[in-house]
PDB file of C-alpha atoms and ligand atoms in Angstrom:
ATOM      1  CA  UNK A   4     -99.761 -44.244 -80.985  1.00  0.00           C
ATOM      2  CA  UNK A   5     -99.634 -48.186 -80.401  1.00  0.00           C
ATOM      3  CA  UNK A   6    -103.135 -49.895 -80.182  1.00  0.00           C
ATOM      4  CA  UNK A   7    -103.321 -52.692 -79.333  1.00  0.00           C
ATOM      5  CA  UNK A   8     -99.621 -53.285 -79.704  1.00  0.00           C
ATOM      6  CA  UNK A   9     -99.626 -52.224 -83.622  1.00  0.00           C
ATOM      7  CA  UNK A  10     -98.245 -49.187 -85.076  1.00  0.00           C
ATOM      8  CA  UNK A  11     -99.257 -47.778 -88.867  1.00  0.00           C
ATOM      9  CA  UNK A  12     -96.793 -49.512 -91.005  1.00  0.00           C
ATOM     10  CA  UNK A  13     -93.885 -46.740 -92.383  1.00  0.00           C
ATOM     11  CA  UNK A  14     -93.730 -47.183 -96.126  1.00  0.00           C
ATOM     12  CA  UNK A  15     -93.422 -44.811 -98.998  1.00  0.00           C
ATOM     13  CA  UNK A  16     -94.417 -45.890-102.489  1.00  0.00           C
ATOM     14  CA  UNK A  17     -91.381 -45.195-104.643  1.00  0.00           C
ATOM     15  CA  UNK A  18     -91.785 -44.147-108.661  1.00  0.00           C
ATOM     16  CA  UNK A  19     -91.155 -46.871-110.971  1.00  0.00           C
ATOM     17  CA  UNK A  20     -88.489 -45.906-112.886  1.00  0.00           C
ATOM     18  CA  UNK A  21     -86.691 -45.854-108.978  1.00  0.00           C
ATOM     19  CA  UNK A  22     -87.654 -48.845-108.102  1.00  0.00           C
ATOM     20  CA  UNK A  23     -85.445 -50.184-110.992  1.00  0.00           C
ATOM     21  CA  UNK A  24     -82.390 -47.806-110.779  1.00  0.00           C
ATOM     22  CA  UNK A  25     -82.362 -48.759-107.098  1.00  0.00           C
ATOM     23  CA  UNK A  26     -82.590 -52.537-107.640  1.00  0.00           C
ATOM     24  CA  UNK A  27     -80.074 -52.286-110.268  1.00  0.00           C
ATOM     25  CA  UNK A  28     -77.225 -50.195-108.258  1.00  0.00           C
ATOM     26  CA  UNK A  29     -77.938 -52.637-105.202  1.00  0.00           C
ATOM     27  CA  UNK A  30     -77.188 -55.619-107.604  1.00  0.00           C
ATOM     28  CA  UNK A  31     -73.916 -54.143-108.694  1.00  0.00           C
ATOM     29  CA  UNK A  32     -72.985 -53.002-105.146  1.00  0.00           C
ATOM     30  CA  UNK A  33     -73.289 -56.276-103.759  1.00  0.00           C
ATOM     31  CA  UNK A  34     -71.921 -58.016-106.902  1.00  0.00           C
ATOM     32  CA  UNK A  35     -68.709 -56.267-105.942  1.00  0.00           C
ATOM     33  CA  UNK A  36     -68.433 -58.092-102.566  1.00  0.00           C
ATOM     34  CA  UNK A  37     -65.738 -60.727-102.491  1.00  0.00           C
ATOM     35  CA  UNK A  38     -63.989 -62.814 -99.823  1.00  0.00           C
ATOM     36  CA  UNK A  39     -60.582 -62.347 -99.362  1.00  0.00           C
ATOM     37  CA  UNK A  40     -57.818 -64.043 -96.881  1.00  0.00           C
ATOM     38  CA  UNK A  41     -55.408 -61.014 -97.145  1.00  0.00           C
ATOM     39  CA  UNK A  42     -56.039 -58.540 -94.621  1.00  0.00           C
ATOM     40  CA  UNK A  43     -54.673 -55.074 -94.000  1.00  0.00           C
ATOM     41  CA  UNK A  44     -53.253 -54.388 -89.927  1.00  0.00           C
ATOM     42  CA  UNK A  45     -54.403 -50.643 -90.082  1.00  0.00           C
ATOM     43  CA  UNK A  46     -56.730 -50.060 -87.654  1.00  0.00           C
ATOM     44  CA  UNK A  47     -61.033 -49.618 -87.854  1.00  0.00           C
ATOM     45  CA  UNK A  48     -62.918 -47.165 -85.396  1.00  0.00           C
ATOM     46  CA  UNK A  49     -65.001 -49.027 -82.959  1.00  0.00           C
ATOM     47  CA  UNK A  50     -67.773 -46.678 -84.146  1.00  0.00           C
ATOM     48  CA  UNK A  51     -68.283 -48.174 -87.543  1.00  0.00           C
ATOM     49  CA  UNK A  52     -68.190 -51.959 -86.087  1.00  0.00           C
ATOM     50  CA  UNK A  53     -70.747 -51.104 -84.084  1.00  0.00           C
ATOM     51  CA  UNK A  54     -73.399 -49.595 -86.615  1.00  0.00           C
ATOM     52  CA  UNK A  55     -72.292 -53.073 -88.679  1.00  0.00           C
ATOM     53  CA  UNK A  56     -73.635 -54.664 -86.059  1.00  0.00           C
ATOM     54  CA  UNK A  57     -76.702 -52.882 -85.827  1.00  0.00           C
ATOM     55  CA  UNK A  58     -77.300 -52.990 -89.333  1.00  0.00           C
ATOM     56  CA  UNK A  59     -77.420 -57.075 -88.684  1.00  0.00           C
ATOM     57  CA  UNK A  60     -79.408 -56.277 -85.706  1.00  0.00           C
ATOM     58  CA  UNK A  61     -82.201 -55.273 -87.670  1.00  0.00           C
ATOM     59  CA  UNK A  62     -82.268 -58.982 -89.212  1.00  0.00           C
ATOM     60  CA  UNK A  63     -86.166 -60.762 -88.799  1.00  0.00           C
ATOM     61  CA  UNK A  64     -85.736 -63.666 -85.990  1.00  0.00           C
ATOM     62  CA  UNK A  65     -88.066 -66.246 -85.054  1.00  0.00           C
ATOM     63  CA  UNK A  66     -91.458 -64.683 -82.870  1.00  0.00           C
ATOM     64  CA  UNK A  67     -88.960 -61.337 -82.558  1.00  0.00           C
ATOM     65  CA  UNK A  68     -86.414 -63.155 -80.427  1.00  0.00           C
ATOM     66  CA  UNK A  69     -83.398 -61.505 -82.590  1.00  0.00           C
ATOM     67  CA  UNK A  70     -81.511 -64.683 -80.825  1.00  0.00           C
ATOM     68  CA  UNK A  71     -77.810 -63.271 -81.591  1.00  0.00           C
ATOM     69  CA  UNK A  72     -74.651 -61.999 -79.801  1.00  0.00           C
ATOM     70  CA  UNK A  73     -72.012 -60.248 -81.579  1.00  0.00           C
ATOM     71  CA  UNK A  74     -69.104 -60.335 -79.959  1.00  0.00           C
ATOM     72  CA  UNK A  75     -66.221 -57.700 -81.543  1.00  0.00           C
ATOM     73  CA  UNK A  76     -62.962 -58.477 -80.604  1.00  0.00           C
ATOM     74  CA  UNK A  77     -59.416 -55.979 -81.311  1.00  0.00           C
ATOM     75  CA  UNK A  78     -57.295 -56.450 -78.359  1.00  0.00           C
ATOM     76  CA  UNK A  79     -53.966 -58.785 -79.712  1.00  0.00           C
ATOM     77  CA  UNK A  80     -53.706 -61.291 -76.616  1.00  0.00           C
ATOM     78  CA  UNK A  81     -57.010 -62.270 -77.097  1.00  0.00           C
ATOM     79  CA  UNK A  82     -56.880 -62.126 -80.816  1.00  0.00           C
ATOM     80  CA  UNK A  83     -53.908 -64.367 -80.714  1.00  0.00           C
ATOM     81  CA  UNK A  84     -55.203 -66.992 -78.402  1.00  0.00           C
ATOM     82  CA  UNK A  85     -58.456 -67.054 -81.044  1.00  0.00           C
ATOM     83  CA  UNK A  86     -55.959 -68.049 -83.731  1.00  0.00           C
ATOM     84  CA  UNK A  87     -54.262 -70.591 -81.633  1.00  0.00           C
ATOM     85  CA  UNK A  88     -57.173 -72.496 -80.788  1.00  0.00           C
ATOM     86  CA  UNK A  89     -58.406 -72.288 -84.344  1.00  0.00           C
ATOM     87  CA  UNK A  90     -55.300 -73.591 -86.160  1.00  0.00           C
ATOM     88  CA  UNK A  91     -55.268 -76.087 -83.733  1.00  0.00           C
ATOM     89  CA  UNK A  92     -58.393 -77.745 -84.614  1.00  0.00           C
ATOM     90  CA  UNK A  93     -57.983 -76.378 -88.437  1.00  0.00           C
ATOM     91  CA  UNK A  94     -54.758 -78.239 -88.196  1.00  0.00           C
ATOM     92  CA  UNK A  95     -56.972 -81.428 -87.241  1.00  0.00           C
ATOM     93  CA  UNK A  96     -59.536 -80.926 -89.850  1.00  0.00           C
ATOM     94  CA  UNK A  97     -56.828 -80.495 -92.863  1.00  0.00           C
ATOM     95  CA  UNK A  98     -55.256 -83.465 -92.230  1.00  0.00           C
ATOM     96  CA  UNK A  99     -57.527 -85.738 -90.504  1.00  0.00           C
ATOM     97  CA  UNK A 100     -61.146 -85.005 -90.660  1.00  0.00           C
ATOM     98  CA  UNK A 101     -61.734 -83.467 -94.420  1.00  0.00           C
ATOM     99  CA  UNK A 102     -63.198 -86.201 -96.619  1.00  0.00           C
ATOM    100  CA  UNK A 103     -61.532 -86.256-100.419  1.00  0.00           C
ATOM    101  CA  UNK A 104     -64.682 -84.960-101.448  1.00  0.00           C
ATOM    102  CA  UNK A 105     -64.521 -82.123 -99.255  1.00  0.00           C
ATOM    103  CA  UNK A 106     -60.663 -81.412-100.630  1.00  0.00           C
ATOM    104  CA  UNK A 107     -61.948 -81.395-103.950  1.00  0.00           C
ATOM    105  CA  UNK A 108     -64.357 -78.196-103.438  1.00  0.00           C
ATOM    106  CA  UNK A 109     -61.807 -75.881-101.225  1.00  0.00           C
ATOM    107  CA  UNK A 110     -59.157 -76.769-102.819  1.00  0.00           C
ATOM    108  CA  UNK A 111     -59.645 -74.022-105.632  1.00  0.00           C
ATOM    109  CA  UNK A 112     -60.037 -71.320-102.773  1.00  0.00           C
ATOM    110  CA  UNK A 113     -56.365 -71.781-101.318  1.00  0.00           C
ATOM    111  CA  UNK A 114     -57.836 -72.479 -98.040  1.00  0.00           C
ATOM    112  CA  UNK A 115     -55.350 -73.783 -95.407  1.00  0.00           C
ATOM    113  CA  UNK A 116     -55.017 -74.433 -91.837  1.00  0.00           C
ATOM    114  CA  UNK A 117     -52.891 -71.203 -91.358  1.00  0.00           C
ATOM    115  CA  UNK A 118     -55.359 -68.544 -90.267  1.00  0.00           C
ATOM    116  CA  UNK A 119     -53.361 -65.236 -90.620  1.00  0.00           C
ATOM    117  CA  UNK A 120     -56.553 -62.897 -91.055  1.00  0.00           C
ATOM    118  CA  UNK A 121     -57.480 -63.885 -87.224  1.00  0.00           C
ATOM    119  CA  UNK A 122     -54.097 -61.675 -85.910  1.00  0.00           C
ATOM    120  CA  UNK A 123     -54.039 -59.272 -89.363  1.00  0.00           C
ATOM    121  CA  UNK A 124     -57.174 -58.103 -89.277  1.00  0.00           C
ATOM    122  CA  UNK A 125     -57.992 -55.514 -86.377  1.00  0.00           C
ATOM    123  CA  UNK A 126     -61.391 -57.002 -85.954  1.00  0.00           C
ATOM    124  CA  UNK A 127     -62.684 -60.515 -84.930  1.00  0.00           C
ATOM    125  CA  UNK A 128     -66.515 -60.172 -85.089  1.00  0.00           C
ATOM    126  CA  UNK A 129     -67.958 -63.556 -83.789  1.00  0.00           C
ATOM    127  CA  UNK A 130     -71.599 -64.612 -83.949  1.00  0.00           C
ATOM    128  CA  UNK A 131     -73.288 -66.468 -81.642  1.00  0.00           C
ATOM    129  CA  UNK A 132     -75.752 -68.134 -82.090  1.00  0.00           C
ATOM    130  CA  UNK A 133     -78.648 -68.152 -78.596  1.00  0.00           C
ATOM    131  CA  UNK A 134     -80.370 -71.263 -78.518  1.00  0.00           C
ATOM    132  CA  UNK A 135     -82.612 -70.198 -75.015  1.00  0.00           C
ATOM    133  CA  UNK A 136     -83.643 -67.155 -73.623  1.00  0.00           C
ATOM    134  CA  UNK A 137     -84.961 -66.077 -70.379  1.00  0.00           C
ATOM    135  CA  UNK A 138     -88.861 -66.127 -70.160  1.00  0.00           C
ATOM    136  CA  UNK A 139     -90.183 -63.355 -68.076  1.00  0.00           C
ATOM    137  CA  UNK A 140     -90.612 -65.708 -65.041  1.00  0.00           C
ATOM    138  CA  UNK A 141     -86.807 -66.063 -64.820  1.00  0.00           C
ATOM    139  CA  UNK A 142     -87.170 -69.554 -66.352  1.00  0.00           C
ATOM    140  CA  UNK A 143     -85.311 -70.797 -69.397  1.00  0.00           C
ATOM    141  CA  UNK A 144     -87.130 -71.415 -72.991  1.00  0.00           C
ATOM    142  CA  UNK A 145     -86.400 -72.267 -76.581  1.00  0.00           C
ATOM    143  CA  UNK A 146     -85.415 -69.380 -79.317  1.00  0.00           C
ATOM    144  CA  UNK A 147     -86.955 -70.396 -82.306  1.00  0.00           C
ATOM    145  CA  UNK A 148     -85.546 -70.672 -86.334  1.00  0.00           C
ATOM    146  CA  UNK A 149     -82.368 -69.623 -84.626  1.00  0.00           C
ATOM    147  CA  UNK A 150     -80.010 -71.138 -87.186  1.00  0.00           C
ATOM    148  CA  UNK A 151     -81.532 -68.867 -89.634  1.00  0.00           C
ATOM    149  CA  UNK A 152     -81.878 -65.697 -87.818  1.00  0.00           C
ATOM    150  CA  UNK A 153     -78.726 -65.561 -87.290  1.00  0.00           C
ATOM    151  CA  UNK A 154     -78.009 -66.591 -91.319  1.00  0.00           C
ATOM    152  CA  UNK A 155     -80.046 -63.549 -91.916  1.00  0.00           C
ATOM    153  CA  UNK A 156     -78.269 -61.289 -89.762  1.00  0.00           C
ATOM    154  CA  UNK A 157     -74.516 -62.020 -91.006  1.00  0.00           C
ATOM    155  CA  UNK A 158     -75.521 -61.438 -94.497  1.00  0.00           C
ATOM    156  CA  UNK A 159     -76.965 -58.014 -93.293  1.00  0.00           C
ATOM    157  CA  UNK A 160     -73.657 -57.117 -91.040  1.00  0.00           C
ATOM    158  CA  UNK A 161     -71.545 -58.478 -93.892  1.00  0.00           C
ATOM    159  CA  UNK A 162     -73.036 -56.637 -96.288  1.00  0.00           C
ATOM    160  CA  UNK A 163     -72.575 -53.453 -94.181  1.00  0.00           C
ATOM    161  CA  UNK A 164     -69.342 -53.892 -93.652  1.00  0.00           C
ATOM    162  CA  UNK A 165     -68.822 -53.827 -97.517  1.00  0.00           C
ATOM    163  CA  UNK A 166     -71.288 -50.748 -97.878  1.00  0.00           C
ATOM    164  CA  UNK A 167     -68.778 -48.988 -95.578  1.00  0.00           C
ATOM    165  CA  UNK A 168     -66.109 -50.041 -97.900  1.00  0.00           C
ATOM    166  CA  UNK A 169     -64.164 -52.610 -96.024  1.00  0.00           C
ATOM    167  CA  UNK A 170     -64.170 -56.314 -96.268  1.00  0.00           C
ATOM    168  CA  UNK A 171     -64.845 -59.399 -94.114  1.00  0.00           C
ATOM    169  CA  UNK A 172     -64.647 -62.976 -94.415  1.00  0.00           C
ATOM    170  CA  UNK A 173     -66.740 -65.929 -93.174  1.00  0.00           C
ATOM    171  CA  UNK A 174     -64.103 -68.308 -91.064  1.00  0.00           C
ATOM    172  CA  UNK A 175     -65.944 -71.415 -89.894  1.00  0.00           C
ATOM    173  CA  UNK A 176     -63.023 -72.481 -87.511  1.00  0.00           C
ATOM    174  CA  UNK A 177     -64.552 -76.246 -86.367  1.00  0.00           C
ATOM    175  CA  UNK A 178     -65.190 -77.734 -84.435  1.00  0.00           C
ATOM    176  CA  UNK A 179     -65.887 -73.741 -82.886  1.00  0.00           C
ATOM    177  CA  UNK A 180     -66.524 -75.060 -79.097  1.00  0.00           C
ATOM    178  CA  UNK A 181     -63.488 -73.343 -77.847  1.00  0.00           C
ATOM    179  CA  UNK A 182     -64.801 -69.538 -78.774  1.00  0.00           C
ATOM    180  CA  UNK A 183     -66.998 -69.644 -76.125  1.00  0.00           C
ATOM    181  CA  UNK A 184     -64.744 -70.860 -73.720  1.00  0.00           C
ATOM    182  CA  UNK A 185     -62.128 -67.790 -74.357  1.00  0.00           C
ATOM    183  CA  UNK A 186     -65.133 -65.009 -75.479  1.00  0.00           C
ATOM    184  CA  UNK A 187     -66.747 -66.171 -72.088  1.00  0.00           C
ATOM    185  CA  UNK A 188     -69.888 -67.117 -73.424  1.00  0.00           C
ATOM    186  CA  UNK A 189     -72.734 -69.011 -71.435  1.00  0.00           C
ATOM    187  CA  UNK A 190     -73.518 -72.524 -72.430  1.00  0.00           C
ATOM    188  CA  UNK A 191     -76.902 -71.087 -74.631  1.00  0.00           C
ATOM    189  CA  UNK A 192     -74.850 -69.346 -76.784  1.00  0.00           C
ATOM    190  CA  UNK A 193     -73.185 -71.173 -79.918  1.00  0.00           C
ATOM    191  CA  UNK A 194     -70.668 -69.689 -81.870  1.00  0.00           C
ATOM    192  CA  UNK A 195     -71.599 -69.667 -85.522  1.00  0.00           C
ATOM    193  CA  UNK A 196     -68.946 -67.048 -87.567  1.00  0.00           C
ATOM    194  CA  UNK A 197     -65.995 -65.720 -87.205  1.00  0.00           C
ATOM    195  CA  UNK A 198     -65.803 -62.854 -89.619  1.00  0.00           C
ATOM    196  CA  UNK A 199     -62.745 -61.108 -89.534  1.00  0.00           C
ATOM    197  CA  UNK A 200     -62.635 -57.011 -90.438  1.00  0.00           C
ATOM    198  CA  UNK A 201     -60.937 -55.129 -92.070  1.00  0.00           C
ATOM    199  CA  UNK A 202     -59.436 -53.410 -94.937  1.00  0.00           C
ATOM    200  CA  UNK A 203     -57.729 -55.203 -97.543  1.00  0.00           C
ATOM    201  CA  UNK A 204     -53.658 -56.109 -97.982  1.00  0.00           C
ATOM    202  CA  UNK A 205     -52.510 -54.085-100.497  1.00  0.00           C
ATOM    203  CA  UNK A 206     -51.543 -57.442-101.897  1.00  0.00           C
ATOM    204  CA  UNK A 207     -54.921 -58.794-101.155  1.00  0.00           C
ATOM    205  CA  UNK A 208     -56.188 -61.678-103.528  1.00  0.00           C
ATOM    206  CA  UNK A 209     -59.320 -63.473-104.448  1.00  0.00           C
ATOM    207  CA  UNK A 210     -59.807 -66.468-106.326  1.00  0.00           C
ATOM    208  CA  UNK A 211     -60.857 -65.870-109.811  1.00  0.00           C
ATOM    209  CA  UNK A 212     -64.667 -67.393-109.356  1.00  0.00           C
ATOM    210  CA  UNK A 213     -67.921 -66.407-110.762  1.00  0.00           C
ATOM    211  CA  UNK A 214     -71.099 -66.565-109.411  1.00  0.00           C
ATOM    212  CA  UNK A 215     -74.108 -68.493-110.842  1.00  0.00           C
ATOM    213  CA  UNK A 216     -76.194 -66.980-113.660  1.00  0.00           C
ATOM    214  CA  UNK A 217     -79.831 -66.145-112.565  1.00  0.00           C
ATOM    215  CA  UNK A 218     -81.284 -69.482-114.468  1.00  0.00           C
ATOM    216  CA  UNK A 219     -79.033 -71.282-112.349  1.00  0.00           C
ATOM    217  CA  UNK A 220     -80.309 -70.513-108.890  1.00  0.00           C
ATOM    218  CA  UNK A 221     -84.127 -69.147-109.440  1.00  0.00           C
ATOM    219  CA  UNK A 222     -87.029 -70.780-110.853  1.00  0.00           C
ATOM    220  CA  UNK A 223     -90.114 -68.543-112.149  1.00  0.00           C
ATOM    221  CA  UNK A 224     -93.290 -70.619-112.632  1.00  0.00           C
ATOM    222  CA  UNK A 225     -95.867 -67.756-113.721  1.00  0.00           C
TER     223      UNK A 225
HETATM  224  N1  LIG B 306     -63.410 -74.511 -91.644  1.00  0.00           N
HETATM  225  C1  LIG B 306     -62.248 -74.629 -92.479  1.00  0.00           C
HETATM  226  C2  LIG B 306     -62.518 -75.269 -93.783  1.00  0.00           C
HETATM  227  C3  LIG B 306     -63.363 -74.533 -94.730  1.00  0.00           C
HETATM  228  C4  LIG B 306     -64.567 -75.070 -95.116  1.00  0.00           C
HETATM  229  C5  LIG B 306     -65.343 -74.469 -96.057  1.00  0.00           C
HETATM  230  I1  LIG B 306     -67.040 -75.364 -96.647  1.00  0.00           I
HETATM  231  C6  LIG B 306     -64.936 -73.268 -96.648  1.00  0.00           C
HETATM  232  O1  LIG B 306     -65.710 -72.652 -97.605  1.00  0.00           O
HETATM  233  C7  LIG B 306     -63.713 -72.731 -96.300  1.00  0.00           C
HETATM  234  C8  LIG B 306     -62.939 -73.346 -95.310  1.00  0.00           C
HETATM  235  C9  LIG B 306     -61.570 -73.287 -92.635  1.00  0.00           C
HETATM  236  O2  LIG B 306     -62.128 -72.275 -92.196  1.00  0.00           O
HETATM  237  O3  LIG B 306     -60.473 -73.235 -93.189  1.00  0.00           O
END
């Protein structure tokens, strides 16, 4: 029963000894994850897309706005007229617009103007990003901490999409102006990710990274 608009908290305490094992497995499960360009065409029921989504649905947003639109695209016109418009400005960015600087860090992760994964890949899951909403008068106000709402809730979907054993990528096509334009998005809405899903080529690759050590990205002061 909700008083006053607050409901008991659902929370079991789990046994030590679980707490670790669990912590553990999760590490190694999402240790696993990796990025790849190289995607499979076999096809992905709609069903698990959507629970992906839903799993990056349940993401915390600023005062409970959960500010985000996922929009899942598999039919091949449209996918096709994504990756036009993408290698278009890609094309730009590659050659025009990406300082040396910039060059220096992709140039490691084979990263090109040719966007292959956008037609491969039977899934084009874009995020967008809502910076109004309606109030309940009908008028239009702010979301709030929308930029990171929605950072929160692509981690979650990606890392659903890799608990359900496929793999996605994080394509930041820019300038990204023309997704909402073809998706048919209203002017609130700004298109964040496009995160292509899928399974993996058979010849899929990754580049052979590492991720920072713990001492490298935490700092305990106790
Ligand atoms: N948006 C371009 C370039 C690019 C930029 C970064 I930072 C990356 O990590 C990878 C790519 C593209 O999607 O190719």
């Amino acid at each position: 029963m909700s008083v006053d608009g607050f409901i008991p908290l659902d929370w079991n305490q789990l046994p030590k000894q679980e707490m670790e094992e669990r912590a553990n497995a999760l590490f190694q499960q999402m240790n696993s994850r990796r990025t790849t360009r190289h995607f499979s065409k076999e096809k992905v029921p709609r069903e698990l897309i959507e629970k992906a989504i839903m799993c990056g649905s349940t993401a915390p947003s600023g005062a409970h706005l959960q500010p985000w639109t996922f929009v899942a695209v598999s039919n091949s016109e449209m996918k096709s007229k994504m990756r036009n418009a993408a290698e278009l400005e890609e094309k730009k960015t590659y050659t025009e617009r990406m300082p040396e600087a910039w060059q220096e860090v992709l140039q490691p992760l084979g990263t090109d103007a040719v966007k292959e994964h956008m037609t491969d890949a039977p899934w084009l899951v874009v995020l967008f990003r809502q910076s109004k909403r309606v109030r309940e008068n009908g008028e239009q106000g702010p979301t709030y901490y929308s930029t990171e709402s929605c950072g929160i809730a692509a981690g979650m979907f990606i890392h659903a999409i890799h608990n359900m054993g496929l793999v996605t990528l994080t394509h930041t096509p820019s300038p990204m102006g023309f997704l909402r334009e073809i998706l048919d998005r209203p002017n609130h809405e700004h298109a964040m990710l496009v995160m292509p899903v899928g399974y993996p080529a058979d010849d899929a690759k990754v580049p052979d990274i590492s991720r920072k050590e713990l001492a490298d990205v935490a700092v305990f002061l106790e």
